[in-house]
Tab-separated table of N, CA, C and O in Angstrom:
chain	number	residue	atom	x	y	z
A	1	MET	N	23.637	49.976	-51.116
A	1	MET	CA	22.789	48.921	-50.594
A	1	MET	C	23.119	48.733	-49.114
A	1	MET	O	24.271	48.591	-48.735
A	2	THR	N	22.115	48.704	-48.284
A	2	THR	CA	22.327	48.601	-46.855
A	2	THR	C	22.161	47.164	-46.400
A	2	THR	O	21.221	46.484	-46.793
A	3	ASN	N	23.069	46.709	-45.554
A	3	ASN	CA	22.996	45.357	-45.010
A	3	ASN	C	22.076	45.391	-43.797
A	3	ASN	O	22.368	46.048	-42.806
A	4	THR	N	20.950	44.683	-43.865
A	4	THR	CA	19.965	44.707	-42.776
A	4	THR	C	20.203	43.623	-41.740
A	4	THR	O	19.568	43.609	-40.712
A	5	GLN	N	21.107	42.711	-41.999
A	5	GLN	CA	21.380	41.635	-41.047
A	5	GLN	C	22.337	42.126	-39.980
A	5	GLN	O	23.250	42.893	-40.247
A	6	ASN	N	22.124	41.669	-38.782
A	6	ASN	CA	23.011	42.009	-37.678
A	6	ASN	C	24.130	40.983	-37.648
A	6	ASN	O	23.924	39.837	-37.320
A	7	SER	N	25.316	41.415	-37.995
A	7	SER	CA	26.440	40.480	-38.059
A	7	SER	C	27.394	40.745	-36.903
A	7	SER	O	28.569	40.994	-37.095
A	8	HIS	N	26.880	40.699	-35.722
A	8	HIS	CA	27.695	40.891	-34.523
A	8	HIS	C	28.482	39.614	-34.264
A	8	HIS	O	27.900	38.552	-34.082
A	9	PRO	N	29.809	39.653	-34.220
A	9	PRO	CA	30.611	38.428	-34.097
A	9	PRO	C	30.501	37.752	-32.728
A	9	PRO	O	30.731	36.569	-32.610
A	10	ALA	N	30.144	38.492	-31.693
A	10	ALA	CA	30.078	37.880	-30.360
A	10	ALA	C	28.848	37.007	-30.177
A	10	ALA	O	28.807	36.169	-29.290
A	11	HIS	N	27.853	37.189	-30.990
A	11	HIS	CA	26.608	36.414	-30.836
A	11	HIS	C	26.279	35.681	-32.133
A	11	HIS	O	25.367	36.026	-32.856
A	12	SER	N	27.062	34.667	-32.445
A	12	SER	CA	26.788	33.870	-33.633
A	12	SER	C	25.884	32.707	-33.248
A	12	SER	O	25.906	32.250	-32.102
A	13	PRO	N	25.068	32.189	-34.158
A	13	PRO	CA	24.135	31.106	-33.825
A	13	PRO	C	24.820	29.821	-33.369
A	13	PRO	O	24.255	29.046	-32.633
A	14	SER	N	26.062	29.589	-33.783
A	14	SER	CA	26.727	28.340	-33.427
A	14	SER	C	27.311	28.370	-32.016
A	14	SER	O	27.597	27.334	-31.456
A	15	GLN	N	27.508	29.555	-31.456
A	15	GLN	CA	28.080	29.665	-30.120
A	15	GLN	C	27.028	30.197	-29.151
A	15	GLN	O	26.500	31.285	-29.341
A	16	PRO	N	26.714	29.434	-28.097
A	16	PRO	CA	25.735	29.934	-27.135
A	16	PRO	C	26.334	31.071	-26.321
A	16	PRO	O	27.501	31.041	-25.942
A	17	SER	N	25.538	32.083	-26.078
A	17	SER	CA	26.025	33.200	-25.280
A	17	SER	C	25.783	32.922	-23.800
A	17	SER	O	25.079	31.986	-23.421
A	18	ALA	N	26.356	33.735	-22.978
A	18	ALA	CA	26.239	33.546	-21.532
A	18	ALA	C	24.815	33.809	-21.045
A	18	ALA	O	24.412	33.310	-20.004
A	19	SER	N	24.032	34.566	-21.795
A	19	SER	CA	22.675	34.895	-21.359
A	19	SER	C	21.638	33.850	-21.792
A	19	SER	O	20.497	33.926	-21.364
A	20	ASP	N	22.027	32.892	-22.635
A	20	ASP	CA	21.090	31.857	-23.057
A	20	ASP	C	20.776	30.940	-21.880
A	20	ASP	O	21.684	30.474	-21.196
A	21	PRO	N	19.500	30.656	-21.643
A	21	PRO	CA	19.166	29.763	-20.518
A	21	PRO	C	19.564	28.326	-20.829
A	21	PRO	O	19.583	27.894	-21.978
A	22	GLU	N	19.881	27.608	-19.778
A	22	GLU	CA	20.249	26.209	-19.914
A	22	GLU	C	18.990	25.388	-20.189
A	22	GLU	O	17.940	25.659	-19.618
A	23	PRO	N	19.068	24.389	-21.070
A	23	PRO	CA	17.864	23.582	-21.338
A	23	PRO	C	17.468	22.798	-20.089
A	23	PRO	O	18.317	22.467	-19.254
A	24	PRO	N	16.191	22.487	-19.927
A	24	PRO	CA	15.756	21.772	-18.721
A	24	PRO	C	16.307	20.352	-18.685
A	24	PRO	O	16.567	19.736	-19.715
A	25	PHE	N	16.480	19.842	-17.465
A	25	PHE	CA	16.991	18.482	-17.286
A	25	PHE	C	15.995	17.463	-17.811
A	25	PHE	O	16.359	16.497	-18.466
A	26	LEU	N	14.719	17.663	-17.502
A	26	LEU	CA	13.635	16.810	-17.995
A	26	LEU	C	12.599	17.681	-18.681
A	26	LEU	O	12.325	18.793	-18.237
A	27	SER	N	12.000	17.146	-19.728
A	27	SER	CA	10.937	17.898	-20.383
A	27	SER	C	9.686	17.879	-19.517
A	27	SER	O	9.558	17.077	-18.582
A	28	LEU	N	8.764	18.751	-19.823
A	28	LEU	CA	7.516	18.816	-19.064
A	28	LEU	C	6.741	17.511	-19.195
A	28	LEU	O	6.175	17.001	-18.216
A	29	HIS	N	6.727	16.920	-20.372
A	29	HIS	CA	6.017	15.668	-20.607
A	29	HIS	C	6.593	14.547	-19.743
A	29	HIS	O	5.865	13.799	-19.091
A	30	THR	N	7.909	14.433	-19.710
A	30	THR	CA	8.563	13.394	-18.911
A	30	THR	C	8.290	13.583	-17.427
A	30	THR	O	8.020	12.623	-16.705
A	31	THR	N	8.328	14.811	-16.973
A	31	THR	CA	8.079	15.102	-15.564
A	31	THR	C	6.663	14.738	-15.162
A	31	THR	O	6.441	14.124	-14.105
A	32	VAL	N	5.700	15.080	-15.981
A	32	VAL	CA	4.299	14.768	-15.670
A	32	VAL	C	4.077	13.261	-15.663
A	32	VAL	O	3.409	12.719	-14.773
A	33	VAL	N	4.640	12.556	-16.630
A	33	VAL	CA	4.481	11.102	-16.699
A	33	VAL	C	5.093	10.433	-15.478
A	33	VAL	O	4.469	9.575	-14.837
A	34	LEU	N	6.319	10.814	-15.121
A	34	LEU	CA	6.976	10.189	-13.973
A	34	LEU	C	6.283	10.528	-12.657
A	34	LEU	O	6.153	9.669	-11.778
A	35	LEU	N	5.827	11.760	-12.515
A	35	LEU	CA	5.128	12.150	-11.289
A	35	LEU	C	3.808	11.398	-11.147
A	35	LEU	O	3.478	10.902	-10.064
A	36	ALA	N	3.068	11.274	-12.227
A	36	ALA	CA	1.811	10.522	-12.182
A	36	ALA	C	2.075	9.040	-11.890
A	36	ALA	O	1.325	8.405	-11.133
A	37	ALA	N	3.137	8.487	-12.443
A	37	ALA	CA	3.479	7.087	-12.190
A	37	ALA	C	3.851	6.863	-10.729
A	37	ALA	O	3.459	5.851	-10.129
A	38	VAL	N	4.569	7.798	-10.145
A	38	VAL	CA	4.926	7.675	-8.735
A	38	VAL	C	3.693	7.758	-7.847
A	38	VAL	O	3.552	6.992	-6.883
A	39	VAL	N	2.774	8.643	-8.170
A	39	VAL	CA	1.526	8.742	-7.396
A	39	VAL	C	0.734	7.440	-7.495
A	39	VAL	O	0.219	6.932	-6.490
A	40	ILE	N	0.650	6.877	-8.688
A	40	ILE	CA	-0.051	5.602	-8.863
A	40	ILE	C	0.645	4.503	-8.061
A	40	ILE	O	-0.014	3.683	-7.416
A	41	GLY	N	1.970	4.482	-8.066
A	41	GLY	CA	2.714	3.487	-7.299
A	41	GLY	C	2.488	3.616	-5.808
A	41	GLY	O	2.348	2.610	-5.103
A	42	ILE	N	2.441	4.842	-5.305
A	42	ILE	CA	2.180	5.059	-3.882
A	42	ILE	C	0.782	4.581	-3.515
A	42	ILE	O	0.581	3.933	-2.480
A	43	VAL	N	-0.186	4.882	-4.363
A	43	VAL	CA	-1.563	4.448	-4.102
A	43	VAL	C	-1.644	2.924	-4.074
A	43	VAL	O	-2.237	2.334	-3.159
A	44	PHE	N	-1.051	2.273	-5.061
A	44	PHE	CA	-1.097	0.809	-5.094
A	44	PHE	C	-0.362	0.191	-3.913
A	44	PHE	O	-0.803	-0.799	-3.340
A	45	GLY	N	0.784	0.771	-3.541
A	45	GLY	CA	1.523	0.268	-2.394
A	45	GLY	C	0.738	0.419	-1.100
A	45	GLY	O	0.708	-0.497	-0.271
A	46	CYS	N	0.088	1.550	-0.918
A	46	CYS	CA	-0.740	1.763	0.277
A	46	CYS	C	-1.936	0.812	0.299
A	46	CYS	O	-2.285	0.270	1.355
A	47	LEU	N	-2.565	0.617	-0.845
A	47	LEU	CA	-3.698	-0.311	-0.902
A	47	LEU	C	-3.245	-1.735	-0.592
A	47	LEU	O	-3.960	-2.490	0.092
A	48	ALA	N	-2.074	-2.112	-1.063
A	48	ALA	CA	-1.561	-3.454	-0.763
A	48	ALA	C	-1.243	-3.586	0.720
A	48	ALA	O	-1.498	-4.636	1.326
A	49	ALA	N	-0.701	-2.530	1.324
A	49	ALA	CA	-0.390	-2.575	2.755
A	49	ALA	C	-1.666	-2.643	3.586
A	49	ALA	O	-1.731	-3.378	4.583
A	50	ILE	N	-2.687	-1.906	3.183
A	50	ILE	CA	-3.964	-1.936	3.894
A	50	ILE	C	-4.614	-3.306	3.768
A	50	ILE	O	-5.279	-3.779	4.701
A	51	ALA	N	-4.404	-3.960	2.645
A	51	ALA	CA	-5.000	-5.279	2.420
A	51	ALA	C	-4.341	-6.361	3.259
A	51	ALA	O	-4.849	-7.484	3.326
A	52	GLY	N	-3.214	-6.041	3.903
A	52	GLY	CA	-2.607	-7.001	4.802
A	52	GLY	C	-1.374	-7.699	4.280
A	52	GLY	O	-0.889	-8.625	4.919
A	53	THR	N	-0.844	-7.286	3.150
A	53	THR	CA	0.387	-7.908	2.668
A	53	THR	C	1.569	-7.401	3.488
A	53	THR	O	1.477	-6.403	4.200
A	54	SER	N	2.677	-8.063	3.382
A	54	SER	CA	3.873	-7.637	4.107
A	54	SER	C	4.393	-6.325	3.513
A	54	SER	O	3.985	-5.908	2.426
A	55	ALA	N	5.323	-5.697	4.219
A	55	ALA	CA	5.897	-4.439	3.729
A	55	ALA	C	6.636	-4.654	2.402
A	55	ALA	O	6.537	-3.829	1.490
A	56	ALA	N	7.337	-5.769	2.303
A	56	ALA	CA	8.046	-6.057	1.059
A	56	ALA	C	7.070	-6.279	-0.097
A	56	ALA	O	7.321	-5.853	-1.227
A	57	GLY	N	5.963	-6.924	0.181
A	57	GLY	CA	4.950	-7.138	-0.853
A	57	GLY	C	4.299	-5.839	-1.287
A	57	GLY	O	4.009	-5.640	-2.476
A	58	ALA	N	4.071	-4.940	-0.328
A	58	ALA	CA	3.479	-3.640	-0.661
A	58	ALA	C	4.438	-2.808	-1.507
A	58	ALA	O	4.024	-2.159	-2.475
A	59	VAL	N	5.721	-2.840	-1.174
A	59	VAL	CA	6.722	-2.119	-1.965
A	59	VAL	C	6.820	-2.711	-3.365
A	59	VAL	O	6.895	-1.986	-4.355
A	60	ALA	N	6.802	-4.029	-3.449
A	60	ALA	CA	6.855	-4.686	-4.759
A	60	ALA	C	5.627	-4.337	-5.599
A	60	ALA	O	5.744	-4.114	-6.811
A	61	ALA	N	4.469	-4.271	-4.968
A	61	ALA	CA	3.253	-3.890	-5.698
A	61	ALA	C	3.341	-2.454	-6.195
A	61	ALA	O	2.958	-2.154	-7.335
A	62	GLY	N	3.868	-1.559	-5.361
A	62	GLY	CA	4.013	-0.164	-5.771
A	62	GLY	C	5.000	0.008	-6.907
A	62	GLY	O	4.739	0.737	-7.866
A	63	LEU	N	6.135	-0.673	-6.806
A	63	LEU	CA	7.133	-0.573	-7.873
A	63	LEU	C	6.638	-1.185	-9.182
A	63	LEU	O	6.927	-0.674	-10.267
A	64	THR	N	5.890	-2.263	-9.066
A	64	THR	CA	5.319	-2.878	-10.268
A	64	THR	C	4.307	-1.944	-10.917
A	64	THR	O	4.250	-1.823	-12.151
A	65	ALA	N	3.513	-1.280	-10.091
A	65	ALA	CA	2.528	-0.335	-10.624
A	65	ALA	C	3.211	0.839	-11.321
A	65	ALA	O	2.748	1.295	-12.371
A	66	VAL	N	4.305	1.322	-10.747
A	66	VAL	CA	5.052	2.411	-11.386
A	66	VAL	C	5.590	1.959	-12.737
A	66	VAL	O	5.425	2.650	-13.747
A	67	GLY	N	6.212	0.803	-12.763
A	67	GLY	CA	6.783	0.306	-14.015
A	67	GLY	C	5.754	0.036	-15.088
A	67	GLY	O	5.988	0.284	-16.272
A	68	ALA	N	4.597	-0.457	-14.675
A	68	ALA	CA	3.546	-0.756	-15.655
A	68	ALA	C	2.827	0.503	-16.131
A	68	ALA	O	2.321	0.539	-17.257
A	69	SER	N	2.786	1.541	-15.296
A	69	SER	CA	2.019	2.726	-15.669
A	69	SER	C	2.806	3.705	-16.541
A	69	SER	O	2.201	4.512	-17.239
A	70	VAL	N	4.128	3.643	-16.523
A	70	VAL	CA	4.920	4.596	-17.308
A	70	VAL	C	4.631	4.494	-18.810
A	70	VAL	O	4.340	5.509	-19.451
A	71	PRO	N	4.675	3.316	-19.430
A	71	PRO	CA	4.382	3.276	-20.874
A	71	PRO	C	2.942	3.677	-21.205
A	71	PRO	O	2.696	4.321	-22.237
A	72	VAL	N	2.013	3.315	-20.335
A	72	VAL	CA	0.608	3.674	-20.582
A	72	VAL	C	0.425	5.178	-20.472
A	72	VAL	O	-0.209	5.806	-21.332
A	73	LEU	N	0.979	5.781	-19.424
A	73	LEU	CA	0.859	7.225	-19.262
A	73	LEU	C	1.574	7.983	-20.368
A	73	LEU	O	1.116	9.023	-20.821
A	74	ARG	N	2.695	7.440	-20.828
A	74	ARG	CA	3.439	8.095	-21.906
A	74	ARG	C	2.602	8.180	-23.187
A	74	ARG	O	2.623	9.179	-23.891
A	75	SER	N	1.850	7.127	-23.445
A	75	SER	CA	1.019	7.152	-24.653
A	75	SER	C	-0.263	7.953	-24.467
A	75	SER	O	-0.792	8.494	-25.426
A	76	LEU	N	-0.758	8.044	-23.231
A	76	LEU	CA	-2.001	8.777	-22.984
A	76	LEU	C	-1.797	10.276	-22.858
A	76	LEU	O	-2.644	11.056	-23.304
A	77	ILE	N	-0.696	10.691	-22.248
A	77	ILE	CA	-0.451	12.109	-22.017
A	77	ILE	C	0.368	12.645	-23.177
A	77	ILE	O	1.559	12.382	-23.287
A	78	ARG	N	-0.249	13.401	-24.015
A	78	ARG	CA	0.417	14.033	-25.160
A	78	ARG	C	-0.050	15.427	-25.314
A	78	ARG	O	-1.071	15.855	-25.178
């Protein structure tokens, strides 16, 4: 009876080999959501600055838009 399984001891499933790629820091979904949220925040901040608010108010509007858009984008982008 011939053993068809490759039982090479240097490459066992429990030990990662040197050629295995490192997992990404962020998933593609997370990256797209955060990038879209930042773009929305920049747009809102610029619109607030154009409307005549102070620089601090424009930054606050942009940061608020980023924070509010992350959960919405997370549920919409799947």
